[in-house]
Tab-separated table of C-alpha atoms in Angstrom:
chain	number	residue	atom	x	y	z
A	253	UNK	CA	6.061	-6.019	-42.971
A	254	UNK	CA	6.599	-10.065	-41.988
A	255	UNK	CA	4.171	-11.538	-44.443
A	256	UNK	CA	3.696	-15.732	-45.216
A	257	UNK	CA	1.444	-16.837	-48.422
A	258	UNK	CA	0.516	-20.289	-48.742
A	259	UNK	CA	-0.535	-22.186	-51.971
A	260	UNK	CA	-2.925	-23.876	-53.146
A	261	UNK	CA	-5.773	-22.920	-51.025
A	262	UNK	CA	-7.183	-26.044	-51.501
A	263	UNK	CA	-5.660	-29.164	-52.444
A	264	UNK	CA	-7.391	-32.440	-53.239
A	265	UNK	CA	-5.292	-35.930	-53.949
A	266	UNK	CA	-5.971	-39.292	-54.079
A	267	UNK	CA	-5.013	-41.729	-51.879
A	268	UNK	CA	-0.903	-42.295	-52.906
A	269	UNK	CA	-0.806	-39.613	-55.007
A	270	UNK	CA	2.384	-37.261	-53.899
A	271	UNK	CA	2.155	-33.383	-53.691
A	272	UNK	CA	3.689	-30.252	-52.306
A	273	UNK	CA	2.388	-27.320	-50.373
A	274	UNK	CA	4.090	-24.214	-50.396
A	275	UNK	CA	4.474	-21.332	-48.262
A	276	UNK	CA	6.231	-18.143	-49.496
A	277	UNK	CA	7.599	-15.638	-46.253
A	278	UNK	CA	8.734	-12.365	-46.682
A	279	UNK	CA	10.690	-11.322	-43.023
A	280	UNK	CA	12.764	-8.921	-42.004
A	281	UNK	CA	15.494	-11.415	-40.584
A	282	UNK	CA	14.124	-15.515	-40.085
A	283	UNK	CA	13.931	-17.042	-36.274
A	284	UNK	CA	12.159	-19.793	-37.911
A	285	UNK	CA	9.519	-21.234	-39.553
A	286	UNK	CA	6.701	-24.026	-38.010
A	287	UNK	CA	4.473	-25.991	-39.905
A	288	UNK	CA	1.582	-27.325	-38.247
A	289	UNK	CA	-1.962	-29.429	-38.930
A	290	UNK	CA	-5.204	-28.090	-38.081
A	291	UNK	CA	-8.078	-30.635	-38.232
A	292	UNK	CA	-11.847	-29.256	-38.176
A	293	UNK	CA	-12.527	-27.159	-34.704
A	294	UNK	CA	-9.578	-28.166	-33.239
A	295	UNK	CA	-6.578	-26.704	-32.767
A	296	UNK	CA	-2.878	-26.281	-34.387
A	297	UNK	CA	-0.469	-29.362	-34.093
A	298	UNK	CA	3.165	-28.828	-34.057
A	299	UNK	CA	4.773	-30.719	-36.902
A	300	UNK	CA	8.356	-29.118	-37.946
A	301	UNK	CA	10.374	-26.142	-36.766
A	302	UNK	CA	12.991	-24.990	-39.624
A	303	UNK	CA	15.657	-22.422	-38.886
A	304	UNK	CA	17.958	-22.180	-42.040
A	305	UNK	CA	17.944	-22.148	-45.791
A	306	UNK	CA	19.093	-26.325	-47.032
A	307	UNK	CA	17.753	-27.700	-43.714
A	308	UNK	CA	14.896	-30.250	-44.505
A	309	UNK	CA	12.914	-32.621	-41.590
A	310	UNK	CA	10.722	-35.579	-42.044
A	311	UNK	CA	7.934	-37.633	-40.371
A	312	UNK	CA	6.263	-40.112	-41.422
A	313	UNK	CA	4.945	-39.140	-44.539
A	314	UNK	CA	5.502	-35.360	-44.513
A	315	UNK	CA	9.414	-33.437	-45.153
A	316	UNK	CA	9.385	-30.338	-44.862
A	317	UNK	CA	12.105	-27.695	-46.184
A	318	UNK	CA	13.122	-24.183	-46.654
A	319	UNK	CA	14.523	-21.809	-48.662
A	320	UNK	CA	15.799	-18.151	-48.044
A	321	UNK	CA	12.263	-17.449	-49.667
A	322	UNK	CA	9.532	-20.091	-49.255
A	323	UNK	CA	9.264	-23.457	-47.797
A	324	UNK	CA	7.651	-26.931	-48.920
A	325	UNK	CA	5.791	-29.383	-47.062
A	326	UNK	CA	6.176	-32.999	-49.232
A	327	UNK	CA	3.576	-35.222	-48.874
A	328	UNK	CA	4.304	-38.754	-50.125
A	329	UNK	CA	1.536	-41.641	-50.748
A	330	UNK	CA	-0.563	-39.727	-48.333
A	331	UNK	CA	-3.653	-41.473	-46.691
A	332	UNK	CA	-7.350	-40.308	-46.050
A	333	UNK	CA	-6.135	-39.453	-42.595
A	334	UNK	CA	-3.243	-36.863	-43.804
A	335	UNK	CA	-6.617	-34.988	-44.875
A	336	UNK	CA	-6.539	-31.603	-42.717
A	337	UNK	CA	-5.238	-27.815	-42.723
A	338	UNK	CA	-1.842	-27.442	-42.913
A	339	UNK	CA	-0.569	-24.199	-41.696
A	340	UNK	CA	2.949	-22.415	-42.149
A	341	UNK	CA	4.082	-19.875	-39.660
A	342	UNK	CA	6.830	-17.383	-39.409
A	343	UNK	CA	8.787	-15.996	-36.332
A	344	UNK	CA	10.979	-12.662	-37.201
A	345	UNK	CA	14.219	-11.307	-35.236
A	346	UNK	CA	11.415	-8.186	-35.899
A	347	UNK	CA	8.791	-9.654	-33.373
A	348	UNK	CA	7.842	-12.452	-31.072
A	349	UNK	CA	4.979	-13.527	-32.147
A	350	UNK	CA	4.044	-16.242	-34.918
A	351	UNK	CA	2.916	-14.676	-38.568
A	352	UNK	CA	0.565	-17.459	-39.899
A	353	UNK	CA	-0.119	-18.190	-43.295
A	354	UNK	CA	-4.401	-18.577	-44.665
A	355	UNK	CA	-3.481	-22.347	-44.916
A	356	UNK	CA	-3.918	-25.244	-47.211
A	357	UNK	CA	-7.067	-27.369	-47.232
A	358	UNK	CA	-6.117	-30.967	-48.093
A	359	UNK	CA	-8.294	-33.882	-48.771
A	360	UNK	CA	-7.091	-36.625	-49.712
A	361	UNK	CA	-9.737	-39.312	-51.517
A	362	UNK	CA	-9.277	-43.317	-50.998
B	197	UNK	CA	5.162	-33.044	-27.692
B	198	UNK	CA	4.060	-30.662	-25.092
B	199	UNK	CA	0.082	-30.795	-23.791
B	200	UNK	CA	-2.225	-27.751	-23.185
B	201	UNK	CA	-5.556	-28.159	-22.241
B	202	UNK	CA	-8.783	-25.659	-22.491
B	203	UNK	CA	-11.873	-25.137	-20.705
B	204	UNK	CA	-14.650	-25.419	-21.796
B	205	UNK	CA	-14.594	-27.002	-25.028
B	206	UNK	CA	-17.595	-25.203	-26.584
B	207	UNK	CA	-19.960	-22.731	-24.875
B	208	UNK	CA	-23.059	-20.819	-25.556
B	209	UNK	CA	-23.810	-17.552	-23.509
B	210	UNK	CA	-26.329	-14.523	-23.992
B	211	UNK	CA	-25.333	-11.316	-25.140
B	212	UNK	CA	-24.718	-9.354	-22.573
B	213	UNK	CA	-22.845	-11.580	-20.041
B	214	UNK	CA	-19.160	-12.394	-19.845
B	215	UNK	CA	-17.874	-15.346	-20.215
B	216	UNK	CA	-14.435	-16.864	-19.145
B	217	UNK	CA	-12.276	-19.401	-20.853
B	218	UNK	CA	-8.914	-21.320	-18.943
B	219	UNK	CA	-5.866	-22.758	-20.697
B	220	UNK	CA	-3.508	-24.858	-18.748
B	221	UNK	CA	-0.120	-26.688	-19.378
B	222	UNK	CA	-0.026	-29.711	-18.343
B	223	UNK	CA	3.538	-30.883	-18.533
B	224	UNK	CA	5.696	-27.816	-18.504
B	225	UNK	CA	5.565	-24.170	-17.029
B	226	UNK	CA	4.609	-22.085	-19.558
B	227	UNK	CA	6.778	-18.888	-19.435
B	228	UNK	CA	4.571	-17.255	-21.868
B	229	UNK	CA	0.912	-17.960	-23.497
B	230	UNK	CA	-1.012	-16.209	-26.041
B	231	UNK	CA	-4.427	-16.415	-27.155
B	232	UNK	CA	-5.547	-16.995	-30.736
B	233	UNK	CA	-9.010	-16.243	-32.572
B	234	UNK	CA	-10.245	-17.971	-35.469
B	235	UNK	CA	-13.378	-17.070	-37.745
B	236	UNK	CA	-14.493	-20.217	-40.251
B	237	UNK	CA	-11.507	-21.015	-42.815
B	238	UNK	CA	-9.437	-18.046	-41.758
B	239	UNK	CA	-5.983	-18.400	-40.074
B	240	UNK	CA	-5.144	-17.521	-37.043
B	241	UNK	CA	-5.607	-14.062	-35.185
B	242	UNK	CA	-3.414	-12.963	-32.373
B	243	UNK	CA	-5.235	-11.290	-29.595
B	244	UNK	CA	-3.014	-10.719	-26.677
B	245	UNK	CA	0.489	-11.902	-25.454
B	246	UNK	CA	1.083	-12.581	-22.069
B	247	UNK	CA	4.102	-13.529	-19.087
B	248	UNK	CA	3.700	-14.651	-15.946
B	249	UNK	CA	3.014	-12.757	-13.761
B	250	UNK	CA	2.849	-9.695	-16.332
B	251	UNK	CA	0.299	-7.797	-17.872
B	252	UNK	CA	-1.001	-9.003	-21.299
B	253	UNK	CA	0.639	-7.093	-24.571
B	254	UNK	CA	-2.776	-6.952	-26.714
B	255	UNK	CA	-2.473	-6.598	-30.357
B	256	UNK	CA	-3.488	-3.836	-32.060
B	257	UNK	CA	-7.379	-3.305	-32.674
B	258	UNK	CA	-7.562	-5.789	-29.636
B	259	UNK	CA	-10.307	-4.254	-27.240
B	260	UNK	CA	-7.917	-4.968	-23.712
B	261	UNK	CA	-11.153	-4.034	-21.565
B	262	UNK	CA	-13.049	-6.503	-23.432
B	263	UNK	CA	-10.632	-9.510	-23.388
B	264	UNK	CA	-9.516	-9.429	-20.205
B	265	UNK	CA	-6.609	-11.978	-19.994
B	266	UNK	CA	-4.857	-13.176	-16.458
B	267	UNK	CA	-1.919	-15.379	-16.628
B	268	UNK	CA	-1.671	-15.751	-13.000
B	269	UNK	CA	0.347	-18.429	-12.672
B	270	UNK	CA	3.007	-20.549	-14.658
B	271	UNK	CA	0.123	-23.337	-15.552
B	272	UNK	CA	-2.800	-21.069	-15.924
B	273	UNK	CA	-4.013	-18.684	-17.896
B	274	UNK	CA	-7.678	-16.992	-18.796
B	275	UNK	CA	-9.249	-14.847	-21.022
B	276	UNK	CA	-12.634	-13.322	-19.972
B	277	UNK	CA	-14.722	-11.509	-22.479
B	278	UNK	CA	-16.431	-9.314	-20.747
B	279	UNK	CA	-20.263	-7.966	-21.828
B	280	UNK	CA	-19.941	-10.687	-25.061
B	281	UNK	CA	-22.007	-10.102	-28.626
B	282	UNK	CA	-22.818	-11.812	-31.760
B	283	UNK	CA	-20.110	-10.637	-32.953
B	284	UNK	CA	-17.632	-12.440	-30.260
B	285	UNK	CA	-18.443	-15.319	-31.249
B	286	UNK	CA	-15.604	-17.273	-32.579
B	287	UNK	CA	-13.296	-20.066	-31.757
B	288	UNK	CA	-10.056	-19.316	-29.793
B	289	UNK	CA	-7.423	-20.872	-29.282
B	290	UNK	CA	-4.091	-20.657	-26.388
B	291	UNK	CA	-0.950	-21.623	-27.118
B	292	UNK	CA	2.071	-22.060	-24.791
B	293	UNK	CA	5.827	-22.007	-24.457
B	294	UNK	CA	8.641	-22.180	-21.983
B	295	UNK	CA	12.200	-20.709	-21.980
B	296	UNK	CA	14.608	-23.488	-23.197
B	297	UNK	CA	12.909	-24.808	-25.867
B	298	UNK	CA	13.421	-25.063	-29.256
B	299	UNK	CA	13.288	-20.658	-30.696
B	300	UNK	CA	9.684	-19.830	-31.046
B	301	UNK	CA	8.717	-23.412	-30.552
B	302	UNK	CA	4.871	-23.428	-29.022
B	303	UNK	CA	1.769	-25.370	-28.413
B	304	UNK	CA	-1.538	-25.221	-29.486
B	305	UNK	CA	-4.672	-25.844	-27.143
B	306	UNK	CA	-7.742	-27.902	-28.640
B	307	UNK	CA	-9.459	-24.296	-28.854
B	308	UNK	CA	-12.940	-22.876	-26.924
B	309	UNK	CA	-15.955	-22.520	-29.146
B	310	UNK	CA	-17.855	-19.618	-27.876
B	311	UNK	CA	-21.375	-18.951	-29.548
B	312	UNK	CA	-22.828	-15.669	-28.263
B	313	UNK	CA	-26.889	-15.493	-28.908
C-alpha cells in the first residue's frame, strides 16, 4: 500500500535559521512526488513536482529533492512569512490519485 | 500557476438541508477534478474523482448518495451534500488538472468551509 510519512510534525525556527523537512514514500512504482504549502483555511499551493531519484528544484528560498526513498524540502534563512503547512504528496504507476502526507507545521519566529 | 476558484468561501446550513458547493477553472479546461476533505490539522481526504462529462469514481467509505458530485462541464464542477449533519461539517477542498501538463501536476482551490448546526 502507497504510503508518505512526513517529519517533524511540527517545526519551529527562527528567523534565518536553515532546516529540512522530510517526507519518507513507500510506492509501488513513483509518477512523482509534489510538495505544496497550506496556510490556515486555505488551500494547497503547488510548489515542486519531482519525478526521479538525484533531481533537486529550487525557489526562492525552498529546494526540494528526492531520493528512491524519501524527499527533502531545504529551507534556507527562512522568513516569518515561509511560516505555513508544508505538505508532500505521492502519485503511483498503482493509482491516479495523490497520497498526501499528515504535513509539517512550520513557524518560523523573527 | 494555474487558478481555481470556489464558491462559497464559508457557509453555515441546518441539519437537515443540502447544501451545494462550485469549483471552477479559470484559465484552463480541467479534464479532471477531485474533491478533497479536511478535518482541523489532518491532511487531506479524497472523496470522489471525477471527468467530464463522466460519473464521479468515489473513494471508498465515500457515501456517493450523500456527496453528490456533477462535473458538467470542462470549467465546472459541484459537490452537493445532500440532507447535511454535524458531522459534515468540514472544509473541502477541489483541485484540478488538464491533459498535457506536467504527470499528476494539479491545483488546489482556496477550499469551502461548511459548518452544519
Amino acid at each position: 500500500e502507497d504510503q508518505v510519512t512526513q517529519s517533524p510534525e511540527a517545526l519551529r525556527l527562527q528567523e534565518g535559521e536553515s532546516s529540512s523537512l522530510n517526507c519518507s514514500y513507500t510506492v509501488s512504482g513513483l509518477r512523482g512526488l509534489f510538495w505544496y504549502r497550506q496556510d490556515p483555511g486555505k488551500g494547497p499551493e503547488f510548489l515542486f513536482t519531482l519525478y526521479s531519484a538525484g533531481e533537486e528544484k529550487e525557489k526562492e528560498r525552498l529546494k526540494a529533492t528526492l531520493t528512491k526513498k524519501e524527499s527533502f524540502l531545504h529551507i534556507t534563512a527562512p522568513k516569518p512569512e515561509d511560516s505555513a503547512t508544508y505538505l508532500c504528496a505521492v502519485l503511483s504507476y498503482n493509482t491516479d490519485k495523490l497520497i498526501f502526507g499528515t504535513g509539517t507545521r512550520l513557524q518560523v519566529f523573527p | 500557476g494555474a487558478v481555481v476558484s470556489q464558491h462559497p468561501s464559508w457557509v453555515i446550513c441546518k441539519s437537515g438541508t443540502s447544501v451545494k458547493i462550485e469549483c471552477r477553472s479559470l484559465d484552463f479546461q480541467a479534464t479532471t477534478m477531485f474533491w478533497y476533505r479536511q478535518f482541523p490539522k489532518q491532511s487531506l481526504m479524497l472523496m470522489a474523482t471525477s471527468n467530464e462529462g463522466s460519473k464521479a469514481t468515489y473513494e471508498q467509505g465515500v457515501e456517493k448518495d450523500k456527496f453528490l458530485i456533477n462535473h458538467a462541464s470542462l470549467t465546472l464542477s459541484t459537490l452537493t451534500v445532500t440532507s447535511a449533519h454535524p458531522e459534515d461539517s468540514s472544509f473541502y477542498i477541489c483541485s484540478a488538472r488538464t491533459s498535457g501538463w506536467a504527470d499528476g501536476e494539479q491545483y488546489f482551490g482556496p477550499g469551502t468551509r461548511l459548518t452544519v448546526t
